[in-house]
Amino acid sequence: MARVVVDVMLKPEILDPQGQAVQRALPRLGFEGISDVRQGKRFELEVEGPVDEATLARIHDLAESFLANTVIENFTVRVEEAAEAVK
Amino acid sequence: MARVVVDVMLKPEILDPQGQAVQRALPRLGFEGISDVRQGKRFELEVEGPVDEATLARIHDLAESFLANTVIENFTVRVEEAAEAVK
């Protein structure tokens, strides 16, 4: 079983009020030095069987059709590497 | 300027109705072979200056205090590598 991650983010030219709200709150909360925050969605898909080119292409279609609104959002598809996290 | 990504996901033992809704819809939509979907949040933080250990520790605190609800959510902090995306 492999995990494929689809990240969906608003396009850079689209206003992101959620991210702005976080960014504006940070100095008040004592966190300086962060000039921008964007908030998006992360989908973790558990895929049965091997993740080959065909599977990734299928998940790409899936993301394009159902997970992202490609008018206002960009998305990326990637196989999750183990132990990539800092925490 | 560096980009730090904070991923916030519900803990595995917490029910994820959004992810379940996506997972259940997939066979109807013609996508088979995906056994589980979890949906979470992704924050992209643009950090001024260098991203060293101290900055990452600060962002870790920030994520723990404000971006994630650590009772029900796990989070990871990482510096985004260029060109990691498949698309």
Coordinates of N, CA and C in Angstrom, one line a residue:
Chain A
M1 N 0.9 -1.2 0.0 CA 0.0 0.0 0.0 C 0.9 1.2 0.0
A2 N 0.6 2.1 -0.9 CA 1.4 3.3 -1.0 C 0.5 4.6 -0.8
R3 N 1.2 5.6 -0.3 CA 0.4 6.8 -0.1 C 0.8 7.9 -1.1
V4 N -0.3 8.4 -1.7 CA -0.1 9.5 -2.7 C -0.7 10.7 -2.1
V5 N 0.0 11.8 -2.2 CA -0.4 13.1 -1.6 C -0.8 14.1 -2.7
V6 N -2.0 14.6 -2.6 CA -2.4 15.7 -3.5 C -2.5 17.0 -2.7
D7 N -1.7 17.9 -3.1 CA -1.8 19.3 -2.4 C -2.6 20.2 -3.3
V8 N -3.6 20.9 -2.8 CA -4.4 21.8 -3.6 C -4.2 23.2 -2.9
M9 N -3.7 24.1 -3.7 CA -3.6 25.5 -3.2 C -4.2 26.5 -4.1
L10 N -4.8 27.6 -3.5 CA -5.3 28.7 -4.4 C -4.1 29.2 -5.3
K11 N -4.5 29.6 -6.5 CA -3.5 30.1 -7.4 C -2.9 31.4 -6.8
P12 N -1.7 31.8 -7.1 CA -1.1 33.0 -6.4 C -1.9 34.3 -6.7
E13 N -2.6 34.4 -7.8 CA -3.3 35.6 -8.1 C -4.7 35.6 -7.4
I14 N -5.1 34.5 -6.7 CA -6.4 34.5 -6.1 C -6.2 34.9 -4.6
L15 N -7.0 35.8 -4.1 CA -7.0 36.3 -2.7 C -7.3 35.1 -1.8
D16 N -6.5 35.0 -0.7 CA -6.6 33.9 0.2 C -6.9 34.5 1.6
P17 N -8.2 34.8 1.9 CA -8.5 35.4 3.2 C -8.1 34.6 4.4
Q18 N -8.2 33.3 4.3 CA -7.8 32.4 5.5 C -6.3 32.6 5.8
G19 N -5.5 32.6 4.7 CA -4.1 32.7 4.9 C -3.7 34.1 5.4
Q20 N -4.4 35.1 4.9 CA -4.2 36.5 5.3 C -4.5 36.7 6.8
A21 N -5.6 36.0 7.2 CA -6.0 36.1 8.6 C -4.9 35.6 9.5
V22 N -4.4 34.4 9.1 CA -3.3 33.8 9.9 C -2.1 34.7 9.9
Q23 N -1.7 35.3 8.7 CA -0.5 36.1 8.6 C -0.6 37.3 9.5
R24 N -1.8 38.0 9.5 CA -2.0 39.2 10.2 C -2.0 38.9 11.7
A25 N -2.4 37.7 12.1 CA -2.4 37.4 13.6 C -1.1 37.2 14.1
L26 N -0.1 36.8 13.3 CA 1.2 36.3 13.8 C 1.9 37.3 14.6
P27 N 2.1 38.6 14.1 CA 2.9 39.6 14.9 C 2.2 39.8 16.3
R28 N 0.9 39.9 16.3 CA 0.2 40.0 17.6 C 0.5 38.9 18.5
L29 N 0.8 37.8 18.0 CA 1.0 36.6 18.8 C 2.5 36.4 19.1
G30 N 3.3 37.3 18.6 CA 4.7 37.3 18.9 C 5.6 36.6 17.9
F31 N 5.1 36.3 16.7 CA 5.9 35.7 15.7 C 6.1 36.7 14.5
E32 N 7.4 37.1 14.4 CA 7.7 38.1 13.4 C 8.5 37.4 12.3
G33 N 8.6 38.1 11.2 CA 9.5 37.5 10.1 C 8.8 36.6 9.1
I34 N 7.5 36.5 9.2 CA 6.7 35.7 8.2 C 5.9 36.6 7.3
S35 N 6.3 36.7 6.0 CA 5.7 37.8 5.2 C 4.5 37.4 4.5
D36 N 4.2 36.1 4.4 CA 3.0 35.6 3.7 C 2.6 34.2 4.2
V37 N 1.3 34.0 4.2 CA 0.8 32.7 4.6 C -0.3 32.4 3.6
R38 N -0.2 31.2 3.0 CA -1.3 30.7 2.1 C -1.8 29.4 2.7
Q39 N -3.1 29.2 2.7 CA -3.7 28.0 3.3 C -4.4 27.2 2.2
G40 N -4.1 25.9 2.2 CA -4.7 25.1 1.2 C -5.1 23.7 1.8
K41 N -5.4 22.8 0.9 CA -5.8 21.5 1.3 C -4.8 20.4 1.0
R42 N -4.8 19.4 1.8 CA -3.9 18.3 1.5 C -4.7 17.0 1.6
F43 N -4.7 16.2 0.6 CA -5.4 14.9 0.6 C -4.3 13.8 0.6
E44 N -4.6 12.8 1.5 CA -3.7 11.6 1.5 C -4.5 10.5 1.0
L45 N -4.1 9.9 -0.1 CA -4.8 8.8 -0.7 C -4.0 7.5 -0.5
E46 N -4.6 6.5 0.1 CA -4.0 5.2 0.2 C -4.3 4.4 -1.0
V47 N -3.3 4.0 -1.8 CA -3.5 3.4 -3.0 C -3.2 1.9 -2.9
E48 N -4.1 1.0 -3.4 CA -3.9 -0.4 -3.4 C -3.0 -0.8 -4.5
G49 N -2.0 -1.6 -4.3 CA -1.2 -2.1 -5.4 C -0.1 -1.1 -5.7
P50 N 0.7 -1.3 -6.7 CA 1.9 -0.5 -7.0 C 1.5 0.9 -7.6
V51 N 2.3 1.8 -7.3 CA 2.0 3.2 -7.8 C 3.0 3.4 -9.0
D52 N 2.5 3.1 -10.2 CA 3.3 3.3 -11.4 C 2.8 4.6 -12.1
E53 N 3.4 4.8 -13.3 CA 3.0 5.9 -14.1 C 1.5 6.0 -14.4
A54 N 0.9 4.9 -14.7 CA -0.5 4.8 -15.0 C -1.4 5.3 -13.8
T55 N -1.0 4.7 -12.7 CA -1.8 5.1 -11.5 C -1.6 6.5 -11.2
L56 N -0.4 7.1 -11.3 CA -0.2 8.5 -11.0 C -1.0 9.4 -12.0
A57 N -1.1 8.9 -13.3 CA -1.8 9.6 -14.3 C -3.3 9.6 -13.9
R58 N -3.8 8.5 -13.4 CA -5.2 8.4 -13.0 C -5.5 9.3 -11.8
I59 N -4.6 9.3 -10.9 CA -4.8 10.2 -9.7 C -4.7 11.6 -10.1
H60 N -3.9 11.9 -11.1 CA -3.8 13.3 -11.6 C -5.2 13.7 -12.2
D61 N -5.8 12.8 -13.0 CA -7.1 13.1 -13.5 C -8.1 13.3 -12.4
L62 N -8.1 12.4 -11.4 CA -9.0 12.5 -10.3 C -8.9 13.8 -9.6
A63 N -7.6 14.2 -9.3 CA -7.4 15.5 -8.6 C -7.9 16.7 -9.5
E64 N -7.7 16.6 -10.8 CA -8.1 17.7 -11.7 C -9.6 17.7 -11.7
S65 N -10.3 16.6 -11.7 CA -11.7 16.6 -11.9 C -12.5 16.9 -10.6
F66 N -11.9 16.3 -9.4 CA -12.8 16.3 -8.2 C -12.2 17.0 -7.0
L67 N -10.8 16.9 -6.9 CA -10.3 17.5 -5.7 C -10.0 19.0 -5.8
A68 N -9.6 19.4 -7.0 CA -9.2 20.8 -7.2 C -10.2 21.5 -8.1
N69 N -10.4 22.8 -7.9 CA -11.2 23.6 -8.8 C -10.1 24.4 -9.6
T70 N -9.8 23.8 -10.8 CA -8.7 24.3 -11.5 C -8.8 25.8 -12.1
V71 N -10.0 26.3 -11.9 CA -10.2 27.7 -12.3 C -9.4 28.6 -11.3
I72 N -9.5 28.2 -10.0 CA -8.8 29.1 -9.0 C -7.7 28.4 -8.2
E73 N -7.6 27.0 -8.5 CA -6.6 26.3 -7.6 C -5.6 25.6 -8.5
N74 N -4.4 25.5 -8.0 CA -3.3 24.6 -8.5 C -3.2 23.4 -7.7
F75 N -2.7 22.3 -8.3 CA -2.5 21.1 -7.4 C -1.3 20.4 -7.8
T76 N -0.7 19.6 -6.9 CA 0.4 18.8 -7.2 C 0.1 17.3 -6.7
V77 N 0.7 16.4 -7.4 CA 0.5 15.0 -7.1 C 1.9 14.4 -6.8
R78 N 2.1 13.7 -5.7 CA 3.4 13.1 -5.5 C 3.2 11.9 -4.5
V79 N 4.1 11.0 -4.7 CA 4.2 9.8 -3.8 C 4.9 10.3 -2.6
E80 N 4.4 9.9 -1.4 CA 5.0 10.4 -0.2 C 6.2 9.6 0.1
E81 N 7.3 10.3 0.4 CA 8.6 9.7 0.8 C 8.4 9.4 2.3
A82 N 9.0 8.4 2.7 CA 9.1 8.1 4.2 C 10.0 9.1 4.8
A83 N 9.7 9.5 6.1 CA 10.6 10.2 6.9 C 11.0 11.6 6.3
E84 N 10.1 12.2 5.6 CA 10.4 13.5 5.1 C 10.1 14.6 6.1
A85 N 9.4 14.3 7.1 CA 8.9 15.3 8.1 C 10.0 15.6 9.1
V86 N 10.0 16.9 9.5 CA 11.0 17.3 10.5 C 10.5 16.8 11.9
K87 N 9.2 17.0 12.1 CA 8.8 16.5 13.4 C 8.5 15.0 13.4
Chain B
M1 N 14.3 34.5 0.5 CA 13.0 34.1 1.1 C 12.8 32.6 0.9
A2 N 12.5 32.0 2.0 CA 12.3 30.5 1.9 C 10.9 30.2 2.3
R3 N 10.4 29.1 1.8 CA 9.1 28.6 2.1 C 9.1 27.4 3.0
V4 N 8.4 27.6 4.1 CA 8.2 26.5 5.0 C 6.8 26.0 5.0
V5 N 6.6 24.7 4.9 CA 5.3 24.1 4.8 C 4.9 23.4 6.1
V6 N 3.7 23.7 6.6 CA 3.2 23.0 7.7 C 2.0 22.3 7.3
D7 N 2.0 20.9 7.4 CA 0.9 20.1 7.1 C 0.2 19.7 8.4
V8 N -1.1 19.9 8.4 CA -1.9 19.5 9.6 C -2.9 18.5 9.1
M9 N -2.9 17.3 9.8 CA -3.8 16.2 9.5 C -4.5 15.8 10.7
L10 N -5.7 15.3 10.6 CA -6.4 14.7 11.7 C -5.6 13.5 12.2
K11 N -5.5 13.2 13.5 CA -4.9 12.0 13.9 C -5.6 10.7 13.3
P12 N -4.8 9.6 13.2 CA -5.4 8.5 12.5 C -6.7 7.9 13.2
E13 N -6.7 8.1 14.6 CA -7.8 7.6 15.3 C -9.1 8.5 15.3
I14 N -8.9 9.7 14.7 CA -10.0 10.6 14.6 C -10.8 10.4 13.3
L15 N -12.1 10.3 13.4 CA -12.9 10.2 12.2 C -12.8 11.4 11.3
D16 N -12.7 11.1 10.0 CA -12.5 12.2 9.0 C -13.6 12.1 8.0
P17 N -14.8 12.8 8.3 CA -15.9 12.7 7.4 C -15.7 13.3 6.0
Q18 N -14.9 14.3 5.9 CA -14.5 14.9 4.6 C -13.8 13.9 3.7
G19 N -12.8 13.3 4.3 CA -12.0 12.3 3.6 C -12.9 11.1 3.2
Q20 N -13.7 10.6 4.1 CA -14.6 9.5 3.8 C -15.6 9.8 2.7
A21 N -16.1 11.0 2.7 CA -17.0 11.4 1.6 C -16.3 11.3 0.2
V22 N -15.0 11.8 0.2 CA -14.3 11.7 -1.1 C -14.1 10.3 -1.4
Q23 N -13.6 9.5 -0.4 CA -13.3 8.1 -0.7 C -14.5 7.3 -1.2
R24 N -15.7 7.6 -0.6 CA -16.9 6.8 -1.1 C -17.4 7.3 -2.4
A25 N -17.1 8.5 -2.8 CA -17.5 9.0 -4.1 C -16.7 8.4 -5.2
L26 N -15.4 8.0 -5.0 CA -14.5 7.7 -6.0 C -15.0 6.5 -6.9
P27 N -15.4 5.4 -6.3 CA -15.9 4.3 -7.2 C -17.0 4.7 -8.1
R28 N -18.0 5.5 -7.5 CA -19.1 6.0 -8.4 C -18.6 6.8 -9.5
L29 N -17.5 7.5 -9.3 CA -16.9 8.4 -10.4 C -15.9 7.6 -11.3
G30 N -15.8 6.3 -11.0 CA -14.9 5.5 -11.9 C -13.5 5.4 -11.5
F31 N -13.2 5.7 -10.2 CA -11.8 5.6 -9.8 C -11.8 4.4 -8.7
E32 N -11.2 3.3 -9.1 CA -11.1 2.2 -8.2 C -9.7 2.1 -7.6
G33 N -9.6 1.3 -6.5 CA -8.2 1.0 -6.0 C -7.7 2.0 -5.0
I34 N -8.5 2.9 -4.5 CA -8.1 3.8 -3.4 C -8.9 3.4 -2.2
S35 N -8.1 2.9 -1.2 CA -8.8 2.3 0.0 C -9.1 3.3 1.1
D36 N -8.4 4.5 1.1 CA -8.7 5.4 2.1 C -8.2 6.8 1.7
V37 N -9.0 7.8 2.1 CA -8.6 9.2 1.8 C -8.7 10.0 3.1
R38 N -7.7 10.8 3.4 CA -7.8 11.7 4.6 C -7.6 13.1 4.0
Q39 N -8.3 14.0 4.6 CA -8.2 15.4 4.1 C -7.7 16.3 5.3
G40 N -6.7 17.1 5.0 CA -6.1 18.0 6.0 C -5.8 19.3 5.4
K41 N -5.0 20.1 6.2 CA -4.7 21.5 5.8 C -3.2 21.6 5.5
R42 N -2.9 22.5 4.6 CA -1.5 22.7 4.2 C -1.3 24.3 4.3
F43 N -0.4 24.7 5.1 CA 0.0 26.1 5.2 C 1.3 26.3 4.6
E44 N 1.4 27.3 3.7 CA 2.7 27.7 3.1 C 3.1 29.0 3.8
L45 N 4.2 29.0 4.5 CA 4.7 30.2 5.1 C 5.9 30.8 4.4
E46 N 5.9 32.0 4.0 CA 7.1 32.7 3.4 C 7.9 33.3 4.5
V47 N 9.1 32.8 4.7 CA 9.9 33.3 5.8 C 11.0 34.2 5.3
E48 N 11.0 35.4 6.0 CA 12.1 36.3 5.7 C 13.4 35.9 6.3
G49 N 14.5 36.0 5.5 CA 15.8 35.6 6.1 C 16.0 34.1 6.0
P50 N 17.1 33.7 6.6 CA 17.5 32.3 6.5 C 16.6 31.4 7.4
V51 N 16.4 30.2 6.9 CA 15.7 29.2 7.7 C 16.7 28.3 8.4
D52 N 17.0 28.6 9.7 CA 17.9 27.8 10.4 C 17.1 27.0 11.5
E53 N 17.9 26.3 12.3 CA 17.2 25.5 13.3 C 16.3 26.3 14.2
A54 N 16.8 27.5 14.6 CA 16.0 28.4 15.5 C 14.7 28.8 14.9
T55 N 14.8 29.1 13.6 CA 13.5 29.5 12.9 C 12.6 28.4 12.8
L56 N 13.1 27.2 12.5 CA 12.2 26.0 12.4 C 11.6 25.7 13.7
A57 N 12.4 25.9 14.8 CA 11.8 25.6 16.2 C 10.7 26.6 16.5
R58 N 10.9 27.9 16.0 CA 9.9 28.9 16.2 C 8.6 28.6 15.5
I59 N 8.8 28.1 14.2 CA 7.6 27.8 13.4 C 6.9 26.5 14.0
H60 N 7.7 25.6 14.5 CA 7.2 24.5 15.2 C 6.2 24.9 16.3
D61 N 6.7 25.9 17.2 CA 5.9 26.4 18.3 C 4.6 27.0 17.7
L62 N 4.8 27.8 16.7 CA 3.7 28.5 16.1 C 2.6 27.5 15.6
A63 N 3.1 26.4 14.9 CA 2.2 25.4 14.4 C 1.4 24.7 15.5
E64 N 2.2 24.5 16.6 CA 1.6 23.7 17.7 C 0.6 24.6 18.4
S65 N 0.9 25.9 18.5 CA -0.1 26.8 19.3 C -1.3 27.2 18.4
F66 N -1.0 27.5 17.1 CA -2.1 28.2 16.4 C -2.6 27.5 15.2
L67 N -1.8 26.7 14.5 CA -2.2 26.2 13.2 C -2.9 24.8 13.5
A68 N -2.4 24.1 14.4 CA -3.0 22.7 14.7 C -3.7 22.7 16.0
N69 N -4.7 21.9 16.1 CA -5.3 21.5 17.4 C -4.7 20.2 17.8
T70 N -3.7 20.2 18.7 CA -3.0 19.0 18.9 C -3.7 17.9 19.7
V71 N -4.9 18.3 20.1 CA -5.7 17.2 20.7 C -6.2 16.2 19.7
I72 N -6.5 16.7 18.5 CA -7.1 15.9 17.5 C -6.2 15.8 16.2
E73 N -5.2 16.7 16.1 CA -4.4 16.8 14.9 C -2.9 16.6 15.1
N74 N -2.3 16.0 14.1 CA -0.9 15.9 14.0 C -0.4 17.0 13.0
F75 N 0.9 17.4 13.1 CA 1.4 18.3 12.1 C 2.8 18.0 11.9
T76 N 3.3 18.4 10.7 CA 4.7 18.3 10.3 C 5.2 19.7 9.8
V77 N 6.4 20.0 10.0 CA 7.0 21.2 9.6 C 8.2 20.9 8.7
R78 N 8.3 21.4 7.5 CA 9.4 21.1 6.6 C 9.7 22.3 5.7
V79 N 10.9 22.4 5.3 CA 11.3 23.4 4.3 C 11.0 22.8 3.0
E80 N 10.3 23.6 2.1 CA 9.9 23.0 0.8 C 11.1 22.9 -0.1
E81 N 11.3 21.8 -0.6 CA 12.4 21.6 -1.7 C 11.8 22.0 -3.0
A82 N 12.7 22.6 -3.8 CA 12.2 23.0 -5.2 C 12.0 21.7 -6.0
A83 N 11.0 21.8 -6.9 CA 10.8 20.8 -7.9 C 10.5 19.4 -7.3
E84 N 9.8 19.4 -6.2 CA 9.5 18.1 -5.6 C 8.2 17.5 -6.2
A85 N 7.4 18.4 -6.9 CA 6.1 18.0 -7.3 C 6.2 17.2 -8.7
V86 N 5.3 16.3 -8.8 CA 5.2 15.5 -10.1 C 4.7 16.4 -11.2
K87 N 3.6 17.1 -10.9 CA 3.0 18.0 -11.9 C 3.8 19.3 -12.0

